[in-house]
Coordinates of C-alpha atoms in Angstrom, one line a residue:
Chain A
X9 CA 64.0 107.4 141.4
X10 CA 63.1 103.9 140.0
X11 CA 59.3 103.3 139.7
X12 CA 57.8 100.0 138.3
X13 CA 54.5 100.3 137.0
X14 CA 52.4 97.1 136.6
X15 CA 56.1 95.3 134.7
X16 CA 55.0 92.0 132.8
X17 CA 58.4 90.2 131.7
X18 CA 58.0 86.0 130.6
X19 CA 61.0 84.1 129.7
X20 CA 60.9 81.3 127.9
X21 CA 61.5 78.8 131.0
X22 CA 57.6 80.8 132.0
X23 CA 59.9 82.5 134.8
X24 CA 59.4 86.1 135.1
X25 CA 57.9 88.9 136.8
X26 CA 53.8 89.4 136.9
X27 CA 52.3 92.8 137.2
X28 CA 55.0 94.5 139.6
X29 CA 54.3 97.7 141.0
X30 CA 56.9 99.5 143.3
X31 CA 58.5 102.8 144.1
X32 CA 61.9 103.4 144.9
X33 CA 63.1 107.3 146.6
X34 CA 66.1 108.7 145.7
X35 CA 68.7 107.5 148.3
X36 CA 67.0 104.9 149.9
X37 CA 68.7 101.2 150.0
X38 CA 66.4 98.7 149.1
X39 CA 66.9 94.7 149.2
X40 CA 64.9 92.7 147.2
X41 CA 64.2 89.5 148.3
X42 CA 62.6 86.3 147.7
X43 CA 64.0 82.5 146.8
X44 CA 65.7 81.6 143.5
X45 CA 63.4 81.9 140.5
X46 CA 61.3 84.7 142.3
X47 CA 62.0 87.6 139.8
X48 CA 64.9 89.4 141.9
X49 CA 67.6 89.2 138.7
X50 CA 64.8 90.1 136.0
X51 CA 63.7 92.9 138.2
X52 CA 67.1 94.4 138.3
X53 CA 68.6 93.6 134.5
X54 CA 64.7 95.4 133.7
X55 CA 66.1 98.3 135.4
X56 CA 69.4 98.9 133.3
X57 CA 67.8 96.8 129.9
X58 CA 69.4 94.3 129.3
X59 CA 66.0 92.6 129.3
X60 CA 62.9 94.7 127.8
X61 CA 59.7 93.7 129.7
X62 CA 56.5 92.7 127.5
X63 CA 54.1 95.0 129.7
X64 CA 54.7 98.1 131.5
X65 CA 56.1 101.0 132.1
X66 CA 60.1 101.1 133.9
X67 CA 61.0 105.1 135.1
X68 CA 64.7 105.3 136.0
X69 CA 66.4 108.8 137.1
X70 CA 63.2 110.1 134.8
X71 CA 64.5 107.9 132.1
X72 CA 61.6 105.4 130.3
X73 CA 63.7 102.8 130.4
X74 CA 61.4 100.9 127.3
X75 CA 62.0 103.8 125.1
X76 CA 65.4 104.0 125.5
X77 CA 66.9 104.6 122.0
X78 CA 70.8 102.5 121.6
X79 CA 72.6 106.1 122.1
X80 CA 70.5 107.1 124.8
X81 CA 70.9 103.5 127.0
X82 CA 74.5 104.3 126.8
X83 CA 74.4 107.6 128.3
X84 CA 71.9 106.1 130.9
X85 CA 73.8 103.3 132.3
X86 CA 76.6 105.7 133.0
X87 CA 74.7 107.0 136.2
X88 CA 74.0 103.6 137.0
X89 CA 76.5 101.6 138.9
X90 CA 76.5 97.7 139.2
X91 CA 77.4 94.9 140.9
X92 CA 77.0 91.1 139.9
X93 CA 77.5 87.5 142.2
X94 CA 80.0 86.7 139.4
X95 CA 81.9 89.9 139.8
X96 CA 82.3 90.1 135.8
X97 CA 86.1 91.4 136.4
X98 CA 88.1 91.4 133.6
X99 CA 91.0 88.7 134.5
X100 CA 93.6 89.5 131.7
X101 CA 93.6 93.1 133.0
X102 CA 95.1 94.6 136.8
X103 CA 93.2 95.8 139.4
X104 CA 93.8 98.9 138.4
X105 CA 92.4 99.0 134.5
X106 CA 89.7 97.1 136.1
X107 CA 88.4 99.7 138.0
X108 CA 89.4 102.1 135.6
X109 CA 87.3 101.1 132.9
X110 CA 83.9 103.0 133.6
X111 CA 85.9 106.5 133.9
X112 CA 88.1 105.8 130.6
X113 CA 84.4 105.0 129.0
X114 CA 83.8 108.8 130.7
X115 CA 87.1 110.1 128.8
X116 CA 88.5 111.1 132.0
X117 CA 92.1 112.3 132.1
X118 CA 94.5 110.2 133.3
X119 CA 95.7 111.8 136.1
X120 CA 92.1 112.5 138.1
X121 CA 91.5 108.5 137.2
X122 CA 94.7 107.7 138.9
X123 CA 93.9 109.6 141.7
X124 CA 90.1 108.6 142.1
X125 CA 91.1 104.6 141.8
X126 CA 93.3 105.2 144.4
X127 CA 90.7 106.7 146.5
X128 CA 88.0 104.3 145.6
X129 CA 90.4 101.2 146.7
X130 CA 91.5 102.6 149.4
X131 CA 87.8 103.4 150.6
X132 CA 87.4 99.3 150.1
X133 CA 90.4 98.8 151.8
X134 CA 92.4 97.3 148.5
X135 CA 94.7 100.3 147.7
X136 CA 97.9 97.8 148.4
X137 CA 95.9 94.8 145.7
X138 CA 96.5 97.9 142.7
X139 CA 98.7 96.0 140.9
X140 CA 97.6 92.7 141.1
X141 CA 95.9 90.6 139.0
X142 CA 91.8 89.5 139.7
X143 CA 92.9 85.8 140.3
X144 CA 95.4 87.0 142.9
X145 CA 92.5 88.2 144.9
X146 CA 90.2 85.9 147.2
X147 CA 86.2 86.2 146.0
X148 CA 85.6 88.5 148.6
X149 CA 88.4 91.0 147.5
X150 CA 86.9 90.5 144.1
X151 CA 83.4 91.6 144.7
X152 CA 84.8 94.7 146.8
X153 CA 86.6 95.4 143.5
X154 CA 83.5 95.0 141.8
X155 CA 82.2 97.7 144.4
X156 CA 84.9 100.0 143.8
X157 CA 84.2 99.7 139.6
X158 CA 80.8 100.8 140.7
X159 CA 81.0 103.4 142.9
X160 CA 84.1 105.3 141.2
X161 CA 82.2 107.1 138.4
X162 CA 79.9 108.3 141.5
X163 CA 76.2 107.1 140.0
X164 CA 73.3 108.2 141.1
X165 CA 72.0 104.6 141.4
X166 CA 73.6 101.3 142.1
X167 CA 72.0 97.4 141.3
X168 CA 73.7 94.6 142.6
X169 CA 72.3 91.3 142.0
X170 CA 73.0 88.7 144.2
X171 CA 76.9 90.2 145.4
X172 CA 77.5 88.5 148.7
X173 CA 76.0 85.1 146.8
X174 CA 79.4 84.1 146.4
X175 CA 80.7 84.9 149.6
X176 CA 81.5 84.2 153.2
X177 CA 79.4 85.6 156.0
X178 CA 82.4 88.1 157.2
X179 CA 83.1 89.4 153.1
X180 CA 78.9 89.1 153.2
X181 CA 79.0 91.9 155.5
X182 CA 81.8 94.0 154.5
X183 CA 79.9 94.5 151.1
X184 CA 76.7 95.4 152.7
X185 CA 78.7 97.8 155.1
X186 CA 80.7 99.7 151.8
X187 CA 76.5 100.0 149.9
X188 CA 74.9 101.4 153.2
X189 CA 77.9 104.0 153.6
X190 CA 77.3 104.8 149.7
X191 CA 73.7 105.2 150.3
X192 CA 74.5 107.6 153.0
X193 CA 75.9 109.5 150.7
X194 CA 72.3 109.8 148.8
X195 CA 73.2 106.7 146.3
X196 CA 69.8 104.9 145.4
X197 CA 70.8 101.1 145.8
X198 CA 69.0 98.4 145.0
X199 CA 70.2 95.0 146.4
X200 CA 68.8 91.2 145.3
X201 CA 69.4 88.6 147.7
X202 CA 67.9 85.3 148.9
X203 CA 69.9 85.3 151.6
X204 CA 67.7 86.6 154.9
X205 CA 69.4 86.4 158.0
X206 CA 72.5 88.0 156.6
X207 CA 70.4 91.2 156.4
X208 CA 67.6 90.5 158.7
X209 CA 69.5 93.0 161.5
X210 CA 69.7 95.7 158.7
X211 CA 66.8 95.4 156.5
X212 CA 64.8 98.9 156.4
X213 CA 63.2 99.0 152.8
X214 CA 62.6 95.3 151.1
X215 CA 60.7 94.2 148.1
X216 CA 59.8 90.4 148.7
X217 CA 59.1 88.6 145.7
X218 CA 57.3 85.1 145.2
X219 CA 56.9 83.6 141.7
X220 CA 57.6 86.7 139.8
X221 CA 55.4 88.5 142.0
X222 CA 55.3 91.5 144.5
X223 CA 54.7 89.4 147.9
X224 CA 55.2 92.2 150.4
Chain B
X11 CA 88.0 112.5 123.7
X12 CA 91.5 113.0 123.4
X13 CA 91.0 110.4 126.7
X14 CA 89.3 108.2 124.8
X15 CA 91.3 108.1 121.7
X16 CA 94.1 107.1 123.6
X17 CA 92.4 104.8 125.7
X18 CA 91.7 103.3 122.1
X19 CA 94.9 103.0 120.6
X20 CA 96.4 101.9 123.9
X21 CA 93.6 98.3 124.1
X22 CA 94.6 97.6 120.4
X23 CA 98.0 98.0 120.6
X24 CA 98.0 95.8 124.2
X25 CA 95.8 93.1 122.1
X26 CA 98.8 91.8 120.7
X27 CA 100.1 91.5 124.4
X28 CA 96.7 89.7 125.8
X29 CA 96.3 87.9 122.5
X30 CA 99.4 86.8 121.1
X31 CA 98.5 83.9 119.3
X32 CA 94.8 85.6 117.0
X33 CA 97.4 88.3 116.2
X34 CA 100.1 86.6 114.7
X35 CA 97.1 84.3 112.7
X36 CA 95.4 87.3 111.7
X37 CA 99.1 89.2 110.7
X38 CA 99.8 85.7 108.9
X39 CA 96.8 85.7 107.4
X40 CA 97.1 89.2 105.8
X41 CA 100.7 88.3 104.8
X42 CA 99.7 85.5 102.8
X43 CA 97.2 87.3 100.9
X44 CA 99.2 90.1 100.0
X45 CA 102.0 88.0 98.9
X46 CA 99.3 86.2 96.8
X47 CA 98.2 89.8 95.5
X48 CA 101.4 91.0 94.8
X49 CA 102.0 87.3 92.8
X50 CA 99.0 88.1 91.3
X51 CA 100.0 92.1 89.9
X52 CA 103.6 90.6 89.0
X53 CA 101.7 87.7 87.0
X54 CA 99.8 90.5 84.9
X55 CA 102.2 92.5 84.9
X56 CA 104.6 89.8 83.4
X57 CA 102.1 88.9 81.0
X58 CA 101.6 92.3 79.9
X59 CA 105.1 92.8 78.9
X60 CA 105.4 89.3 77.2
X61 CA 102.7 90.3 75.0
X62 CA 104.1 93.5 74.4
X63 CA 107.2 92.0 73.2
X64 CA 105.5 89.1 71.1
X65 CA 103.5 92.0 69.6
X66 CA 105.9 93.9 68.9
X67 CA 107.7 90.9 66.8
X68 CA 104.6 89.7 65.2
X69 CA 102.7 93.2 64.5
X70 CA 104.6 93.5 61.4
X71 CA 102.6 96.0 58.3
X72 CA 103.7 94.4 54.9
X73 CA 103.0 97.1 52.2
X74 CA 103.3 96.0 49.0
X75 CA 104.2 98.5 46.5
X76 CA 103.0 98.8 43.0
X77 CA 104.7 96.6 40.6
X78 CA 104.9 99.4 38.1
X79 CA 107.6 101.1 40.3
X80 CA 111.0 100.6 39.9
X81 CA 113.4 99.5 43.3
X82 CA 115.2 102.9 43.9
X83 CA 111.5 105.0 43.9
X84 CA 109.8 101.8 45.7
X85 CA 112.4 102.4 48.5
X86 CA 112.3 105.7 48.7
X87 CA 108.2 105.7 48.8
X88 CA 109.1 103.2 52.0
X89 CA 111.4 105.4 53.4
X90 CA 108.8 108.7 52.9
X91 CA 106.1 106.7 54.8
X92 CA 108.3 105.3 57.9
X93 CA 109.3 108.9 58.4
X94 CA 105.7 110.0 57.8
X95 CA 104.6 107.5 60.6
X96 CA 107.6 107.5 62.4
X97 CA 108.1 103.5 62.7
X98 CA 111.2 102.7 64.0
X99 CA 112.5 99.4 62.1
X100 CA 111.7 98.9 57.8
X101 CA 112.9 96.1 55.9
X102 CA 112.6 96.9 52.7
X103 CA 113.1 94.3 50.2
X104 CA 113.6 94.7 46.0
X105 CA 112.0 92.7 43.1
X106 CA 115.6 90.5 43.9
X107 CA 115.0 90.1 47.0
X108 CA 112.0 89.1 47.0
X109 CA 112.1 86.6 43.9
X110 CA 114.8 84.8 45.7
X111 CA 112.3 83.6 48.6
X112 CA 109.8 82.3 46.3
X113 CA 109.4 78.6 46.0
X114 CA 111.5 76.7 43.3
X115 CA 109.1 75.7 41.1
X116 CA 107.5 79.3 41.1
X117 CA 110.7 80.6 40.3
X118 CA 111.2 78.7 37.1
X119 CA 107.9 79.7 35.7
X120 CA 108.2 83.5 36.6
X121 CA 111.9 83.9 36.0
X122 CA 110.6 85.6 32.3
X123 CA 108.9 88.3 34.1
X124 CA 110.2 89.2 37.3
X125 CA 108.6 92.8 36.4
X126 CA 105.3 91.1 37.5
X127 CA 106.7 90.8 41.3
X128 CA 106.5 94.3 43.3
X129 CA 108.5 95.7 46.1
X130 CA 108.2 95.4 49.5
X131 CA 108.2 97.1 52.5
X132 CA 108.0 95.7 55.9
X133 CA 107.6 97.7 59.3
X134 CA 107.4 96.7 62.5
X135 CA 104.7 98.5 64.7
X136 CA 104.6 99.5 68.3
X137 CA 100.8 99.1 68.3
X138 CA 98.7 97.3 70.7
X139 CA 95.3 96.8 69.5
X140 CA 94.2 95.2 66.3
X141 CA 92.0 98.3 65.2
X142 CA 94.7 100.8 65.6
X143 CA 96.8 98.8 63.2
X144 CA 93.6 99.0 60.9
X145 CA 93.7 102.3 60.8
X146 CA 97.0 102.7 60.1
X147 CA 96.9 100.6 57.4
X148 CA 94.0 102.4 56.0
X149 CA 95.9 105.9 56.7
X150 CA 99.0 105.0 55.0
X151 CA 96.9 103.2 52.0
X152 CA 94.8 106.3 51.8
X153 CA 98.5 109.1 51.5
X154 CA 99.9 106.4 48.9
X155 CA 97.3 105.0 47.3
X156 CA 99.1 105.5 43.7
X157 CA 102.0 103.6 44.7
X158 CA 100.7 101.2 46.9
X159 CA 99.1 97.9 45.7
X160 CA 98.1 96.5 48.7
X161 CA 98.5 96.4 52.8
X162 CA 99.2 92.8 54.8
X163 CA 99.7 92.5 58.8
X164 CA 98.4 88.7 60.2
X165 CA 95.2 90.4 60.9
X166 CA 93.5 87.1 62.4
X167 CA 96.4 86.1 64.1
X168 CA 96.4 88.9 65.9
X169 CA 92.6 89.0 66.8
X170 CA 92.9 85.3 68.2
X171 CA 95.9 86.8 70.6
X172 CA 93.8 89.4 72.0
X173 CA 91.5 87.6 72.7
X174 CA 93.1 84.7 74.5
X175 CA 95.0 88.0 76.0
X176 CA 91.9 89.6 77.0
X177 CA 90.7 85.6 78.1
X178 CA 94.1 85.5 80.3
X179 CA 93.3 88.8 82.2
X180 CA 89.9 88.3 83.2
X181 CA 91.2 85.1 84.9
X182 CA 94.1 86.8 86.7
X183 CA 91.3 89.6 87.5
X184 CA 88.8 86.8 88.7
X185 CA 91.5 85.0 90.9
X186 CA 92.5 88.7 92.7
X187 CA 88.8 89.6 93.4
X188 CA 88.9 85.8 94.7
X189 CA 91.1 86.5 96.9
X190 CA 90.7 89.5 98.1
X191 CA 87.1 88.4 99.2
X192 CA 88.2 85.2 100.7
X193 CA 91.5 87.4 102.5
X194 CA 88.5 89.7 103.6
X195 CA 86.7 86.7 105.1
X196 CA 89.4 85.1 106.7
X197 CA 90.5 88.0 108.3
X198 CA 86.9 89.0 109.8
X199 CA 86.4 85.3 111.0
X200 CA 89.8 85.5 113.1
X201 CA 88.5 88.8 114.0
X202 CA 85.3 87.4 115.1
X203 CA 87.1 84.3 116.9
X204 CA 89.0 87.1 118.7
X205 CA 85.7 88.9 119.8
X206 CA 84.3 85.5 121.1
X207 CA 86.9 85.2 123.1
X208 CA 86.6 88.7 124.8
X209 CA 82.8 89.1 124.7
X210 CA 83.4 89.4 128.5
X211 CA 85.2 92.3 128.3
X212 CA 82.4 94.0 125.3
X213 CA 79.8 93.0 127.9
X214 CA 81.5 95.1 130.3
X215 CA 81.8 98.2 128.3
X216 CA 78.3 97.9 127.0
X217 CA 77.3 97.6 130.8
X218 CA 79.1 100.5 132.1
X219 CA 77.7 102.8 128.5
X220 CA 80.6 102.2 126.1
X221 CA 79.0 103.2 123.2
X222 CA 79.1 101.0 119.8
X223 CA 82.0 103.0 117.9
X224 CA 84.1 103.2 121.3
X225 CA 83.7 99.2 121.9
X226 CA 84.4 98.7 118.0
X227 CA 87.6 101.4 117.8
X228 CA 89.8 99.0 119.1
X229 CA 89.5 96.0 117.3
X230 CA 89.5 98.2 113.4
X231 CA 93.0 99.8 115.1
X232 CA 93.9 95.9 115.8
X233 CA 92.7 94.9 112.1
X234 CA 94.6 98.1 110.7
X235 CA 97.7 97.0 112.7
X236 CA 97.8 93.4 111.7
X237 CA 97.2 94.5 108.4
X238 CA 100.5 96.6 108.7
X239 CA 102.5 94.0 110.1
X240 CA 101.0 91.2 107.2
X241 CA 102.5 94.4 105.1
X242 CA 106.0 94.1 107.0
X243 CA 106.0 90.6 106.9
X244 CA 105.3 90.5 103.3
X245 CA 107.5 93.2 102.3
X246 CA 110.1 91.2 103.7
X247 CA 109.2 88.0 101.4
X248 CA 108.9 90.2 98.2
X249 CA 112.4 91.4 99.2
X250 CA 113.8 88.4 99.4
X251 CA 112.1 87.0 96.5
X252 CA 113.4 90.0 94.3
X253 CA 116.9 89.1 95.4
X254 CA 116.9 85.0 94.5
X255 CA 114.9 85.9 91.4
X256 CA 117.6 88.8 90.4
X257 CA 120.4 86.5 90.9
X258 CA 118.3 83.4 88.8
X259 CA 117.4 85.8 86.2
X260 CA 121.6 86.8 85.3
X261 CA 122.0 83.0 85.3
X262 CA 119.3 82.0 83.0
X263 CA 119.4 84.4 80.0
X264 CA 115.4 82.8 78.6
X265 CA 113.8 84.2 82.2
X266 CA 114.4 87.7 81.5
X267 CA 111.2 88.1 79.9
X268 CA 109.8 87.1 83.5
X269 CA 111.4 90.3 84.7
X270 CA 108.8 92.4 86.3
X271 CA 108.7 96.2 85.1
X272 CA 106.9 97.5 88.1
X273 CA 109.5 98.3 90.9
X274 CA 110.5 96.9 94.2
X275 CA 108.8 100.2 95.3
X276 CA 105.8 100.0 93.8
X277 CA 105.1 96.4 95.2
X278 CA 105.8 97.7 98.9
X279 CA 103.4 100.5 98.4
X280 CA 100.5 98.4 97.1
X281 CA 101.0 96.1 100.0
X282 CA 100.6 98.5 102.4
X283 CA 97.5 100.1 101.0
X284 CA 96.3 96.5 100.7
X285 CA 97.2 95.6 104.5
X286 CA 95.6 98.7 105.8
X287 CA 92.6 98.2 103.6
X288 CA 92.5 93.9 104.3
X289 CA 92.8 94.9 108.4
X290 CA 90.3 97.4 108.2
X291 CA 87.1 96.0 106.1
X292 CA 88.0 92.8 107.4
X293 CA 87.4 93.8 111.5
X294 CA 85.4 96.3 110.4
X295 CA 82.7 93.2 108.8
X296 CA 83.7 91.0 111.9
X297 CA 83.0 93.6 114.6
X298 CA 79.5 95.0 112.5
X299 CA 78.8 91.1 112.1
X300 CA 79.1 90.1 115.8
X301 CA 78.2 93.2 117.8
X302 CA 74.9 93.9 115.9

């Protein structure tokens, strides 16, 4: 589902990733891990291009994410959901437009988007939080909106960079809990965290990553 | 896409909601112009009817007849060619006439021999251009050559007028492109101060595969809109200025000629294809600017 094939990506700071090589199967949940400056958040924004690596070759859902053409990335980030430490909700907008968006992007009809928001939330247990505003909702309720956003338009893969990195331990978990039930569903998910006992008792695929490089 | 047109027209039209206060700049903005545009038509248009009417008075063809004719064929030779040409106003003045403008002194010495002074025949011409009169002249010289001695219209007089005319027009011309560039400006910079402010919410879409014409789509309906109200807002203002002007013009009998002859109609309908056209190129040339 996501392959890496010897990815070569310097920013200017000479952070980055170094040769990485990994495999990801369809459905699996995999955390990638490693401390702050390791690669975790080029390794992910590489996988839906928002940065375009100097070396290598980046499959995704049998796209080549390099050759992706402007009209093409468009249509290839719909089947990718994703999930960010600062949540990247849009504050002048309710709860409900927020997790909207991606299906009016779609050209959904409003009546199925009314219905699926309300199923998404009430999956994440925010169903009563519809109508309210992003700054009426603690972090923790935010990144579980953030969830919902991108699990509503059902994608085949999910990134999340860093999204309990904001959190308390008991949000921490419910986040985790709401991705593991998604990859259950056969969602790919790909998860960066530095933080390692919050998923040392669930861990089953990790990518650890040391100076921009594949550690284990 | 039904969907997604609405889902268009719905974020621009809530823009003015979210952002009340790069709306009413952008809407002020747009109004100002178009009430500099339409100052700008009314000016040309005013100066086109005063040199109408100042043409009109001074575009006079002086035909002076053969002196060898007596006054009664001499005026009807003038009245055969303002039929023939169909001017509308002839002065036609007899060897008597004419004798008793000349200078004193003159008139002592050709009192003897007022045979030697012809008559004359003086029509005033609806004509706009200095070569048309030209040809007129040459026309009429041409059919009467045997009674006509010789054709006089302030030839240079006229030339100079055209051309400080032609001189004045460019300028207005120059200012309205002027404007209309620096309106177009203005209006994609607010535009583009607008975006800054909701880059957030393009980053967003571009994240979850908006494409470029569906993130764009909003903000041309939002330029098109302000552009509309700048129209209502201005329409407004014209109105208003119509009726203090009307009211000043019955007062003041010498500001008629600043009466404008294009209607109340014909302002509103150039400020709305103006408002539509400033709102669109205008976010149009911010959103291609900043989302390139």
């Amino acid at each position: 589902m996501i392959n890496f094939y010897n990815v070569t990506l310097k920013h200017k700071n000479s952070r980055g990733i170094h040769n990485v090589s990994f495999d990801i199967e369809k459905g699996q949940f995999v955390y990638l891990m490693g401390p702050t400056g390791a690669g975790k958040s080029t390794i992910i924004n590489s996988i839906i291009k928002s940065v375009v690596p100097d070396s290598g070759q980046i499959l995704v859902n049998n796209y080549d994410v390099s050759k992706l053409s402007e009209n093409d990335l468009t249509i290839f980030r719909r089947d990718i959901g994703m999930v960010f430490q600062d949540f990247k909700l849009i504050n002048d907008r309710s709860i409900f437009e927020n997790v909207a968006l991606p299906l009016q992007i779609l050209g959904i009809p409003k009546k199925t988007i009314i219905i699926k928001v309300e199923e998404i939330l009430n999956k994440v247990g925010l169903k009563h939080k519809i109508n309210s505003m992003p700054n009426e909702l603690s972090g923790g309720e935010q990144q579980k909106i953030c969830v919902a956003r991108a699990l509503i338009k059902n994608p085949k893969i999910v990134v999340a960079d860093e999204p309990t990195g904001n959190l308390d331990p008991s949000s921490s978990d419910d986040i985790i809990d709401l991705l593991e039930k998604e990859s259950k569903n056969g969602t790919t998910i790909i998860m960066a965290t530095h933080n390692y006992p919050l998923i040392e008792n669930r861990i089953k695929h990790f990518i650890e990553l040391n100076n921009g490089k594949v550690v284990s | 896409m039904i969907e997604q047109l609405k889902f268009i027209l719905i974020e621009s039209l809530q823009s003015f909601k979210r952002f009340r206060l790069y709306s009413f700049i952008s809407s002020l903005t747009i109004m100002i112009c178009l009430i500099i545009i339409s100052f700008i038509i009314y000016l040309s248009d005013v100066t086109n009817n005063l040199s109408k009417n100042f043409k009109k008075n001074e575009s006079v063809l002086k035909i002076f007849l053969k002196n060898n004719i007596d006054d009664d064929k001499s005026l009807e030779v003038c009245q055969n060619i303002k039929e023939d040409y169909e001017f509308e106003l002839m002065t036609f003045e007899n060897r008597n006439e004419l004798f008793s403008k000349i200078d004193k002194n003159l008139k002592t010495w050709l009192k003897d021999d007022l045979e030697f002074i012809p008559c004359l025949c003086s029509f005033n011409i609806d004509i706009t251009t200095v070569d048309e009169i030209d040809n007129l002249s040459n026309q009429i010289y041409q059919n009467y050559k045997d009674v006509i001695d010789k054709i006089v219209y302030p030839r240079s007089y006229l030339v100079k007028f055209e051309q400080i005319l032609s001189l004045v027009y460019s300028v207005i011309f120059l200012i309205g492109v002027i404007i209309f560039v620096v309106s177009i400006y203005n209006i994609s910079n607010i535009i583009k101060l607008s975006i800054e402010s909701r880059k957030n919410v393009i980053e967003i879409l571009k994240l979850h595969g908006a494409n470029k014409i569906f993130i764009k789509a909003p903000y041309i309906f939002e330029g098109v809109i302000h552009g509309l109200i700048g129209f209502i807002l201005s329409s407004l203002f014209i109105l208003f200025s119509f009726n203090i002007f009307s009211s000043f013009i019955y007062d003041h009998f010498l500001a008629q000629s600043l009466i404008t002859s294009i209607s109340f109609q014909t302002y509103i309908l150039i400020n709305l294809i103006f408002g539509v056209i400033l709102g669109f190129i205008g976010s149009n040339l911010g959103t291609s600017n900043y989302l390139e």
